[in-house]
mmCIF file of C-alpha atoms in Angstrom:
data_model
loop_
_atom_site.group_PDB
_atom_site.id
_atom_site.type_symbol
_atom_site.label_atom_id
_atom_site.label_comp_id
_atom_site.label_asym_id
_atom_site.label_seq_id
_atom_site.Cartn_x
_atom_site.Cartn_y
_atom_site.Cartn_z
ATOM 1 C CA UNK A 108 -24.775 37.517 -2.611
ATOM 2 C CA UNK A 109 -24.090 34.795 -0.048
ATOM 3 C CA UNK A 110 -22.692 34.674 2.906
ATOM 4 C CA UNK A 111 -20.498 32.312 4.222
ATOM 5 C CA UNK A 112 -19.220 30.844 7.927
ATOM 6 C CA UNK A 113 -16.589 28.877 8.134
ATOM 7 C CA UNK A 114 -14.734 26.843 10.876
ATOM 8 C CA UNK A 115 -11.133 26.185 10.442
ATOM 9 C CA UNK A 116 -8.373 24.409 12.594
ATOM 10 C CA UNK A 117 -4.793 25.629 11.922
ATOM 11 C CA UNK A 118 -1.233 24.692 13.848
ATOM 12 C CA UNK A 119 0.405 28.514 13.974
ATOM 13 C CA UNK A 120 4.230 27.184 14.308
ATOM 14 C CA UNK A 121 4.782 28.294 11.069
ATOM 15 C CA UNK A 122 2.573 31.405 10.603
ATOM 16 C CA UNK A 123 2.848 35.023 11.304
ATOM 17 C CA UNK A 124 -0.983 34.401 13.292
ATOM 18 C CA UNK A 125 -3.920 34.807 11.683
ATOM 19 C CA UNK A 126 -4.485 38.367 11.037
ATOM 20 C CA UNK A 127 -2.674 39.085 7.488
ATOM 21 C CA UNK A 128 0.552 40.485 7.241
ATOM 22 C CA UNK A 129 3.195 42.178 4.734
ATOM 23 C CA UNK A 130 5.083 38.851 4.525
ATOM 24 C CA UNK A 131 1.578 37.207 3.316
ATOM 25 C CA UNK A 132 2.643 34.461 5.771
ATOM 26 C CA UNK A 133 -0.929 34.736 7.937
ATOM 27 C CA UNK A 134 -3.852 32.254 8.155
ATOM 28 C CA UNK A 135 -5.923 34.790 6.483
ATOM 29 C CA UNK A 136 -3.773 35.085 3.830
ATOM 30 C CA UNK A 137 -3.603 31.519 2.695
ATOM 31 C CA UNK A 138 -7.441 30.944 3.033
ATOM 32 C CA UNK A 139 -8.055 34.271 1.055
ATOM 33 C CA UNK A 140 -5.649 32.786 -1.885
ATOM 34 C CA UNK A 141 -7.437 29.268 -1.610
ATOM 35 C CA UNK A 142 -10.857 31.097 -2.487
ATOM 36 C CA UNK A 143 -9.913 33.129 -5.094
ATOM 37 C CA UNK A 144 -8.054 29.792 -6.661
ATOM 38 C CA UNK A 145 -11.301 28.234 -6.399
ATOM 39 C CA UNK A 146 -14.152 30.803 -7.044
ATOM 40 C CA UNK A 147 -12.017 33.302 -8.645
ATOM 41 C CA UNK A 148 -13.202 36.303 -6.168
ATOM 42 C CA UNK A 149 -10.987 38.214 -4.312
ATOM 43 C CA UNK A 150 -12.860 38.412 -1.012
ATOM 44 C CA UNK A 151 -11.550 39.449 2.639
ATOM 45 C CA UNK A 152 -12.727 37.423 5.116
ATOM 46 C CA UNK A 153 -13.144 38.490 8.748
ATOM 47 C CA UNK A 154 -12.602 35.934 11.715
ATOM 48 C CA UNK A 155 -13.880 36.046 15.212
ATOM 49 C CA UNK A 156 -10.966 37.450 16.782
ATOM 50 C CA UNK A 157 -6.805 37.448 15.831
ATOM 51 C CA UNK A 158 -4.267 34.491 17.388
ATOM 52 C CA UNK A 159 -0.734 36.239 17.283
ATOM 53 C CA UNK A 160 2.198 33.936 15.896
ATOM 54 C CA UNK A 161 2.529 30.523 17.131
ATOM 55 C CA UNK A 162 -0.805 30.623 18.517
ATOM 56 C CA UNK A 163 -3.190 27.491 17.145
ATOM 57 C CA UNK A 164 -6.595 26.960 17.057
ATOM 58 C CA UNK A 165 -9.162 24.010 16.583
ATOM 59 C CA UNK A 166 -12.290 26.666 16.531
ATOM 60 C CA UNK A 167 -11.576 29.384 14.640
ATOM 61 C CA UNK A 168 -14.639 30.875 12.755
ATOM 62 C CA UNK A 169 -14.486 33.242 9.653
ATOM 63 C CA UNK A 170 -16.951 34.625 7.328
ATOM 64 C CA UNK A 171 -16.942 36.290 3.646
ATOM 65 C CA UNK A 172 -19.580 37.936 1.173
ATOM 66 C CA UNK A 173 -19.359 35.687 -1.884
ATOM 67 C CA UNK A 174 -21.661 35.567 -5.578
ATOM 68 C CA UNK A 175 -20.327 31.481 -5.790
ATOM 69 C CA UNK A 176 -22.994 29.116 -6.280
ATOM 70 C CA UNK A 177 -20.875 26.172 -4.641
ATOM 71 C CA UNK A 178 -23.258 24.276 -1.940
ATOM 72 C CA UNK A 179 -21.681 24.758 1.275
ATOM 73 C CA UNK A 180 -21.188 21.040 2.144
ATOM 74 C CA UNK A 181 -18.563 20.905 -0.759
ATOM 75 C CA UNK A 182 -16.480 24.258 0.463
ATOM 76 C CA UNK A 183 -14.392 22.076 3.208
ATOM 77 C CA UNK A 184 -13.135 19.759 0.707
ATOM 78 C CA UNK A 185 -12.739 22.295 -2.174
ATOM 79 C CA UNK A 186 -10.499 24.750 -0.039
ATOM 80 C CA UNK A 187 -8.941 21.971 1.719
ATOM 81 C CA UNK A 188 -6.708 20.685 -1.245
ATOM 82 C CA UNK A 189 -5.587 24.566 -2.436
ATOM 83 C CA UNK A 190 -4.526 25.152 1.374
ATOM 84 C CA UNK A 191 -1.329 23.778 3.698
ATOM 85 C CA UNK A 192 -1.669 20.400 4.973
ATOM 86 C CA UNK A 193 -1.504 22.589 8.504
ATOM 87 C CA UNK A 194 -4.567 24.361 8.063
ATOM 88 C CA UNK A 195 -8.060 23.312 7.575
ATOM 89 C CA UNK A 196 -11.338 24.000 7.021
ATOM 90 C CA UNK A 197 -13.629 21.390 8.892
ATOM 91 C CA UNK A 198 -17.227 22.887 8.258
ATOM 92 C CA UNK A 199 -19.029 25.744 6.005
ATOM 93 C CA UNK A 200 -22.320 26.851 6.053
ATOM 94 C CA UNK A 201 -24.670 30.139 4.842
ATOM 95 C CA UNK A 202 -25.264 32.415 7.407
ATOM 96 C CA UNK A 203 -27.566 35.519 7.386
ATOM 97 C CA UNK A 204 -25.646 38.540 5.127
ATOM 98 C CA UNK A 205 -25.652 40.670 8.273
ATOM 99 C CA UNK A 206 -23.594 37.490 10.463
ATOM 100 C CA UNK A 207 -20.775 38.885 11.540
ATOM 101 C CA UNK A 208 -17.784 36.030 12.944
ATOM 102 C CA UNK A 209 -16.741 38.890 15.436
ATOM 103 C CA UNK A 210 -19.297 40.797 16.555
ATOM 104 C CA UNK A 211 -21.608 37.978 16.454
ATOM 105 C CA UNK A 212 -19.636 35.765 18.831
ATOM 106 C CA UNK A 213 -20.933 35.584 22.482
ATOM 107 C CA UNK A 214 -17.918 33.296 24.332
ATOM 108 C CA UNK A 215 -14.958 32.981 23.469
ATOM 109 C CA UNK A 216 -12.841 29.666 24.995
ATOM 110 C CA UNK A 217 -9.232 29.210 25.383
ATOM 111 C CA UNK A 218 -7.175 26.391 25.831
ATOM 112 C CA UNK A 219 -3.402 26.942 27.141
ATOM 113 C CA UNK A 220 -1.573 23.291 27.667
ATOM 114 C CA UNK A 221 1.649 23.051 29.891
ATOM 115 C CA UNK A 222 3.162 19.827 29.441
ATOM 116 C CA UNK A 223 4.526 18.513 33.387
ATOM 117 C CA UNK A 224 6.149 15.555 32.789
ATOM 118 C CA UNK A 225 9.899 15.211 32.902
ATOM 119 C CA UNK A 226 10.241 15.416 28.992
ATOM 120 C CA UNK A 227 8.451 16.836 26.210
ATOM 121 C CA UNK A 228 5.915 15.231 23.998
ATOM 122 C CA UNK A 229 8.371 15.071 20.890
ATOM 123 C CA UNK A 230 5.194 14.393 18.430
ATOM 124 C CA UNK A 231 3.036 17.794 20.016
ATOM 125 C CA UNK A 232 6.294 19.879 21.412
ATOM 126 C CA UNK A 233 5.107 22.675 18.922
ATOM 127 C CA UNK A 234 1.422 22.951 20.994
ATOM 128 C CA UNK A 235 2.459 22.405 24.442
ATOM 129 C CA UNK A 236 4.847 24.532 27.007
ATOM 130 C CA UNK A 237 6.889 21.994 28.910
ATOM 131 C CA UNK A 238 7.679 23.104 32.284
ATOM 132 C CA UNK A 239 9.625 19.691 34.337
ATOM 133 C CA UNK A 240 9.679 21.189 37.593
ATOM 134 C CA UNK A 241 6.944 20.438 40.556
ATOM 135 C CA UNK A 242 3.852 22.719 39.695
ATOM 136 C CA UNK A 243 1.198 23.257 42.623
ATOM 137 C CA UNK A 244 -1.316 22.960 40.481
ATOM 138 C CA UNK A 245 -4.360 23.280 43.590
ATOM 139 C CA UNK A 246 -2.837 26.684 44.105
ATOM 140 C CA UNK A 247 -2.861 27.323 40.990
ATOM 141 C CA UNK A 248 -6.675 26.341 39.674
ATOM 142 C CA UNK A 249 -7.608 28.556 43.033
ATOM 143 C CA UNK A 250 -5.684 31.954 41.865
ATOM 144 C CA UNK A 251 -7.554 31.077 38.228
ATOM 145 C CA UNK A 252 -10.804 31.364 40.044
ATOM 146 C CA UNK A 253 -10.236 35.183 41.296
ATOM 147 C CA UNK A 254 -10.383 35.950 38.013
ATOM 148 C CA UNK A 255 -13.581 34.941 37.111
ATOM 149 C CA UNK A 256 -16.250 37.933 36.636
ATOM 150 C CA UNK A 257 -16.556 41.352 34.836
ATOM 151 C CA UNK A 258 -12.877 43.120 35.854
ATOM 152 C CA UNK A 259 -10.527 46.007 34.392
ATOM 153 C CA UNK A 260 -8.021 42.959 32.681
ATOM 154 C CA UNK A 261 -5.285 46.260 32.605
ATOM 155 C CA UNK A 262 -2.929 44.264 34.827
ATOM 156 C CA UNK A 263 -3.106 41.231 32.397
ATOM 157 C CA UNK A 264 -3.310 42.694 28.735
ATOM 158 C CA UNK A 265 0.227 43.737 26.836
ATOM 159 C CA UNK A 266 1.495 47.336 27.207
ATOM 160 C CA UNK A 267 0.918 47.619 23.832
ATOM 161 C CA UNK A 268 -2.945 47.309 23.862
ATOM 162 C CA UNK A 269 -5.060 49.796 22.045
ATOM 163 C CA UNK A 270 -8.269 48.781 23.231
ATOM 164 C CA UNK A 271 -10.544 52.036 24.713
ATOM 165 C CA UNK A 272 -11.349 49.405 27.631
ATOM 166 C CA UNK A 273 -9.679 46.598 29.371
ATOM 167 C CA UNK A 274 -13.004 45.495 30.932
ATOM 168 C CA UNK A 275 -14.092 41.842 29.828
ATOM 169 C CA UNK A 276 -16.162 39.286 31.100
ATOM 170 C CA UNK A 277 -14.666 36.198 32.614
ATOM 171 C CA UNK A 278 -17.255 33.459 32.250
ATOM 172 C CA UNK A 279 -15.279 30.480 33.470
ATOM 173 C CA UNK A 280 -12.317 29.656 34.381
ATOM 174 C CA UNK A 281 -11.098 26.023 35.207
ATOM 175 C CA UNK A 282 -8.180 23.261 35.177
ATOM 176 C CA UNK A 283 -8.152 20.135 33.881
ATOM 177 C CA UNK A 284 -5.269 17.289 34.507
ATOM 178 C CA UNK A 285 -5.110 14.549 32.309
ATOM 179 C CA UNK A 286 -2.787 12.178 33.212
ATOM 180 C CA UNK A 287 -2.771 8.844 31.206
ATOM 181 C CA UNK A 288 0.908 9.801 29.994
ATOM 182 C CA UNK A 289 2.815 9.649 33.108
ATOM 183 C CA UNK A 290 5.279 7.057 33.758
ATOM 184 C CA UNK A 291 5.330 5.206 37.451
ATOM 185 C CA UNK A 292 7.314 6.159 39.921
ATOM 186 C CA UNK A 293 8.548 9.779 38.183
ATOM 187 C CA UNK A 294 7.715 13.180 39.222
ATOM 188 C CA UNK A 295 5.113 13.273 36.281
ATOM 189 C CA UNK A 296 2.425 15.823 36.649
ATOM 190 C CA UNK A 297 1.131 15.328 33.518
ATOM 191 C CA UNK A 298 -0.649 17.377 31.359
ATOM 192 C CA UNK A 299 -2.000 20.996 32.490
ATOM 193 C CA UNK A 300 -5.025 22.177 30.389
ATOM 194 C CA UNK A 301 -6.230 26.063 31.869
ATOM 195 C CA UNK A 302 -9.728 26.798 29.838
ATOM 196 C CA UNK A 303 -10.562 30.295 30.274
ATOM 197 C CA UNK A 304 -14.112 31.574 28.545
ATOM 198 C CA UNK A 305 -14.965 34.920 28.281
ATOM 199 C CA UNK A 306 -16.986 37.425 26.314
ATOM 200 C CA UNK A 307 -13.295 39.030 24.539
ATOM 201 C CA UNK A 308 -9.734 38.556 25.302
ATOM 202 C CA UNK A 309 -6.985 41.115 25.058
ATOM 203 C CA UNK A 310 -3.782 41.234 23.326
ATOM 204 C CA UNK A 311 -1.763 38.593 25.861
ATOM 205 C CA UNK A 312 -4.272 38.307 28.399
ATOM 206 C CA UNK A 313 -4.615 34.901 28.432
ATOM 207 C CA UNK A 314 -0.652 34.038 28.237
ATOM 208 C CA UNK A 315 0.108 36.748 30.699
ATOM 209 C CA UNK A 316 -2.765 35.193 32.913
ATOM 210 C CA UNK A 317 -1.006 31.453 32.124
ATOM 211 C CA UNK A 318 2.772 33.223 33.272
ATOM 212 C CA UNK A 319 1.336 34.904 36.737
ATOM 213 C CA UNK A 320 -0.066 31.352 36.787
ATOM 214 C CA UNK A 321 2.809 30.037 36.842
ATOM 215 C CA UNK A 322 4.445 31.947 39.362
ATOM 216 C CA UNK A 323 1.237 30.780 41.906
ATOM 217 C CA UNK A 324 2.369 26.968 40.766
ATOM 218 C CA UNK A 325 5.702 27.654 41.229
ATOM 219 C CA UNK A 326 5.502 29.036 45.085
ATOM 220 C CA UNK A 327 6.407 32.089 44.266
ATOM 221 C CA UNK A 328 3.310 33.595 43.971
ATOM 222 C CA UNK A 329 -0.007 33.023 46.504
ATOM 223 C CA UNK A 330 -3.127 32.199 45.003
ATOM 224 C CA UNK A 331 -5.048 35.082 46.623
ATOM 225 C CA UNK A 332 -2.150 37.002 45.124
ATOM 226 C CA UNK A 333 -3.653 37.016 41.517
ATOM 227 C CA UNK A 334 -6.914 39.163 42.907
ATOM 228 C CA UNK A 335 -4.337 41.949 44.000
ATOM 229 C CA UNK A 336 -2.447 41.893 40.763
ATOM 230 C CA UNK A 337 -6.231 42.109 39.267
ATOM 231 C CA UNK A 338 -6.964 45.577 41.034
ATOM 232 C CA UNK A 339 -3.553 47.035 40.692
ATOM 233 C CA UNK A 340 -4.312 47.240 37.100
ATOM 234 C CA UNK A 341 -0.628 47.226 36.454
ATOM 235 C CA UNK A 342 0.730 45.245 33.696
ATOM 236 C CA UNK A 343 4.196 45.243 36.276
ATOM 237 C CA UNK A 344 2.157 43.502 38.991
ATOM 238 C CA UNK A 345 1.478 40.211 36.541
ATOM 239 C CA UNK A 346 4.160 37.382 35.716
ATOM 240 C CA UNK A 347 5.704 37.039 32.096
ATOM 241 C CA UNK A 348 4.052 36.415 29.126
ATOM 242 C CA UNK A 349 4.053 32.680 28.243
ATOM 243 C CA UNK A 350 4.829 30.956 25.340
ATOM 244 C CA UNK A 351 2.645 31.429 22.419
ATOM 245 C CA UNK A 352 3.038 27.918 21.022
ATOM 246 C CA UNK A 353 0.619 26.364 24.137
ATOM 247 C CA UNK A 354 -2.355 28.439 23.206
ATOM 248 C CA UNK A 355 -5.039 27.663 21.440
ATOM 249 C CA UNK A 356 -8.459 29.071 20.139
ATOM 250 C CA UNK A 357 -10.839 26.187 21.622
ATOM 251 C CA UNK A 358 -14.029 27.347 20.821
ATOM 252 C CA UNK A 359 -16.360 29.828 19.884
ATOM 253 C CA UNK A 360 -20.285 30.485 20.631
ATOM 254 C CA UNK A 361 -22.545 32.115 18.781
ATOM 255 C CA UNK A 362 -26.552 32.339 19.232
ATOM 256 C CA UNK A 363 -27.688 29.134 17.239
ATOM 257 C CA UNK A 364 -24.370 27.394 16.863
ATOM 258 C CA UNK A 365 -20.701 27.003 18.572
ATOM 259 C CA UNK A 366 -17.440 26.048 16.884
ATOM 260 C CA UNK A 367 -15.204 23.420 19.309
ATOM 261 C CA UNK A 368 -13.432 20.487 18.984
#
């Protein structure tokens, strides 16, 4: 019995998220039906956390128990051409039988992308949130900082939630411009990356966290504002949830290895 790791990169437009579902329209479920097509096992594999619908992700790690003799370097390809052109496997390799993608992982990174600029990007539209509209995006990377550190995330996780514990681990927490795209003399902000790294997310946290955000950039919000909302613990005290389609699954660290772009 092997054990396998896998990295795969996925755009979610189309997909129901990753965890499978009754309409069989998941990540999961299309990688699970590419390995039985190719080894003939019907195995369930187990990523390193869910991405709801319309989420993406360029690090996503899974692993599966599997009796195939096919040498990892040749798994990438092999998978590749039974699965959609939008997802993809980009490395495989044997891990110890008691690796587990989850419970294994040690950071978790996520990248949420606001597009600034006057118009959409009509070529990545489906991974960015396009806000035209002057951001205050200083105020905005200094609210982002409050939340860095070990708090009770109750204020920024969905009221649905069943987790025993809203307390996670905010490693970093940063913004990064990049603005090569914007044409002279418009009100171009450019592109808005938020990175946010932690030891586990909760259902929504980081799109609620991008939508209170939002509010700071806007004005209506202060930045010192966002510690407040933090210790009222009160998913009321937090800005709306923000588009799924600008989130992404960056990267994920493990002990001897990570999986990023």
């Amino acid at each position: 019995m092997r054990n396998i790791c896998m990295i795969v990169s996925y755009d979610g437009t189309n997909y129901s998220g990753f965890q499978t579902q009754p309409d069989g329209n998941a990540i999961q479920d299309y990688l699970e039906k590419a390995i039985e097509m190719l080894t003939g096992e019907k195995v369930k594999i187990h990523a390193s956390g869910r991405t709801d619908a319309g989420v993406h992700a360029v690090g996503q790690v899974f692993h599966f128990h599997t009796e195939s003799q096919i040498p990892a370097e040749r798994w990438g390809l092999a998978l590749n051409s039974r699965l959609p052109k939008d997802i993809m496997v980009t490395e495989a390799r044997d891990v110890p039988l008691d690796f587990h993608s989850r419970r294994s992982a040690k950071r978790k990174t996520y990248r949420y992308t606001i597009n600034a600029n006057q118009y959409p990007d009509l070529f990545r539209r489906n991974t960015e949130l396009h806000h035209y509209g002057k951001l205050n995006v200083e105020a905005m990377a200094e609210g982002l900082r409050h939340l860095i550190g070990t708090h009770d995330f109750t204020s920024f996780a969905s009221r649905h939630s069943t987790k025993p514990s809203h307390i996670r681990t905010v490693y970093d927490a940063h913004i990064d411009r990049d603005q090569s795209m914007c044409r002279p003399g418009t009100r171009d902000q450019g592109l808005i990356h938020i990175y946010i790294t932690g030891n586990g997310f909760l259902q929504h946290m980081v799109r609620i966290i991008v939508g209170t955000l939002l509010e700071v950039g806007k004005g209506r919000k202060k930045p010192e504002d966002i510690a407040t909302i933090l210790e009222a613990k009160d998913r009321m005290k937090a800005g709306p949830t923000a588009e799924s389609k600008g989130l992404m699954l960056w990267n994920v660290e493990y002990e001897n290895f990570d999986a990023k772009y």
